[in-house]
Amino acid sequence: MRLLNVHTRRLKDFIATKIPRYAILSHTWGGDEVLFQDLANSKHKTKNGYAKIEGCCRQAIIDGFDFVWIDTCCIDKSSSAELSESINSMYAWYEKAAVCYIYLIDVPSGQDPYEIGSAFRKSRWFTRGWTLQELLAPSKIVFFDREWDMIFNDSIMAKHEDRKSRRADLPRERMVLLEEITGIGAKYFEIEFGEASAQIASGCKFSWAAMRETTRPEDAAYCLLGLLQVNMPLLYGEGIKAFQRLQEEVLKKNQDLSILAWGFDMTWRETSLRTNMGLRSYGILAPSSHYFKKFPVSLSKFDNHLKLATHSMMTNLGLNINLPLMCISSSLGIYLAFISGWAVARLGNKHEAFVLPLLKREDQLFERLPGSPPVISVTLTKGSNRKIKWKSIYLIEPKSSPSTWKSRNINPINDLDFLFFHPTQYTNEQSGFQLYHNQMSRAGFSFSRGMLPSAASFTSRDEPRADTVSE
């Protein structure tokens, strides 16, 4: 790790076991930053970005530190090997820092951060991908305005903050303010995030990044490596494929099925790719973190209901995974795959379950059901006469198109789309192999009106048993 000496303004390399206490800077990049190579040039102090370095070093001296880490000048970005190692290590560097100085250059001095419409609430820092881990990883964070004055000073704390929390640097009121700005629950700021991170579903972490931006498309994935506790090589130039690789690495590491719950509470139009043949489902994994923006809160905790006793492996056919399936129509090949709540659904207990509507192509080959949302929420109230059976399947990329739907004589929108989904979400170009009310009714389910687009309730009825899964 390379650190900047706050007294000499010179860089020094340290091996892992000899790293001293240091402060670390979090900020947003400008157009004239001081880079690693610039420090060898005596004119580097004339660059606009040097004021940021100077302010950081002055504050570190006040706080009793001899070294700071600043990403602009402590990484030699001309070395692809060093850049890759640094990005894979960055979360740990922020986590191990004694304090993280968060410098908001767009926040004037003297403003009240709690006021509605304040510059603090609107700061660009809260919209960037890289700053997500810089907010969560450190054990202590301190916010500074453009003049390097503490934003949460004594007068602000006396006016707004009096509720203590487990973190001395973050009173409860400040955590709530950060939740309002970032959408990250206040409870996640109170815990020691590094220790609790493994218990937070990956889909939840993706949702925190859903509305954040990065300059390069690959960085939308790379900035999440530490939060997801995975490592992978950097391949600048791969574009959005980086996010696909990231999800595959998460699946390799654990059986976190929340990764498959993208597109929740979004219409099929919102989660589909427009082609010259019409709309087409994106496929197995989400194209970007944007598709987790409405990730369900009830799936946020990565516990046993998301840890099915299953395996997963990405192959040349698709994602090979063992999931509990319920057949809705064997003639049309429509199934529901449970990614949570399958046990209580089987036992007939009232409980929310999350399912993937799937279309069977061949014996083990399934794709996401065209015309339906990627994941839906259902609530079992009294039990079902439908069997749920485990099956090893391959979740494949979509093969269907509007022309193939018509060749199967599948009628567009019917009763179920009014009862199960909101009818205004669908148009004729989106019609496909949607779930049908009469199919579900034969299976022993009836639906209540007035449900949200992504939710439904069903109850058991004494009707003949419908199709079941066949091996």
PDB file of N, CA and C in Angstrom, residues 99-103 140-144 150-151:
ATOM      1  N   VAL A  99      -9.887   6.814  10.027  1.00  0.00           N
ATOM      2  CA  VAL A  99     -10.978   7.742   9.777  1.00  0.00           C
ATOM      3  C   VAL A  99     -11.045   8.011   8.281  1.00  0.00           C
ATOM      4  N   CYS A 100     -12.249   8.250   7.800  1.00  0.00           N
ATOM      5  CA  CYS A 100     -12.442   8.617   6.389  1.00  0.00           C
ATOM      6  C   CYS A 100     -12.951  10.051   6.331  1.00  0.00           C
ATOM      7  N   TYR A 101     -12.171  10.912   5.669  1.00  0.00           N
ATOM      8  CA  TYR A 101     -12.587  12.293   5.448  1.00  0.00           C
ATOM      9  C   TYR A 101     -13.408  12.345   4.158  1.00  0.00           C
ATOM     10  N   ILE A 102     -14.669  12.716   4.273  1.00  0.00           N
ATOM     11  CA  ILE A 102     -15.534  12.836   3.101  1.00  0.00           C
ATOM     12  C   ILE A 102     -15.609  14.312   2.727  1.00  0.00           C
ATOM     13  N   TYR A 103     -14.967  14.650   1.615  1.00  0.00           N
ATOM     14  CA  TYR A 103     -14.839  16.044   1.191  1.00  0.00           C
ATOM     15  C   TYR A 103     -15.860  16.348   0.100  1.00  0.00           C
ATOM     16  N   LYS A 140     -15.220   5.005  10.836  1.00  0.00           N
ATOM     17  CA  LYS A 140     -15.508   6.378  11.242  1.00  0.00           C
ATOM     18  C   LYS A 140     -15.480   7.279  10.021  1.00  0.00           C
ATOM     19  N   ILE A 141     -16.504   8.095   9.849  1.00  0.00           N
ATOM     20  CA  ILE A 141     -16.557   9.035   8.726  1.00  0.00           C
ATOM     21  C   ILE A 141     -16.799  10.443   9.256  1.00  0.00           C
ATOM     22  N   VAL A 142     -16.178  11.427   8.599  1.00  0.00           N
ATOM     23  CA  VAL A 142     -16.358  12.837   8.951  1.00  0.00           C
ATOM     24  C   VAL A 142     -16.584  13.614   7.659  1.00  0.00           C
ATOM     25  N   PHE A 143     -17.676  14.389   7.594  1.00  0.00           N
ATOM     26  CA  PHE A 143     -18.007  15.159   6.398  1.00  0.00           C
ATOM     27  C   PHE A 143     -17.425  16.570   6.491  1.00  0.00           C
ATOM     28  N   PHE A 144     -16.823  17.019   5.368  1.00  0.00           N
ATOM     29  CA  PHE A 144     -16.268  18.371   5.279  1.00  0.00           C
ATOM     30  C   PHE A 144     -16.864  19.091   4.072  1.00  0.00           C
ATOM     31  N   MET A 150     -15.957  21.274   9.151  1.00  0.00           N
ATOM     32  CA  MET A 150     -16.820  20.135   9.442  1.00  0.00           C
ATOM     33  C   MET A 150     -18.279  20.512   9.213  1.00  0.00           C
ATOM     34  N   ILE A 151     -18.980  19.702   8.438  1.00  0.00           N
ATOM     35  CA  ILE A 151     -20.383  19.990   8.145  1.00  0.00           C
ATOM     36  C   ILE A 151     -21.248  19.783   9.381  1.00  0.00           C
TER      37      ILE A 151
END
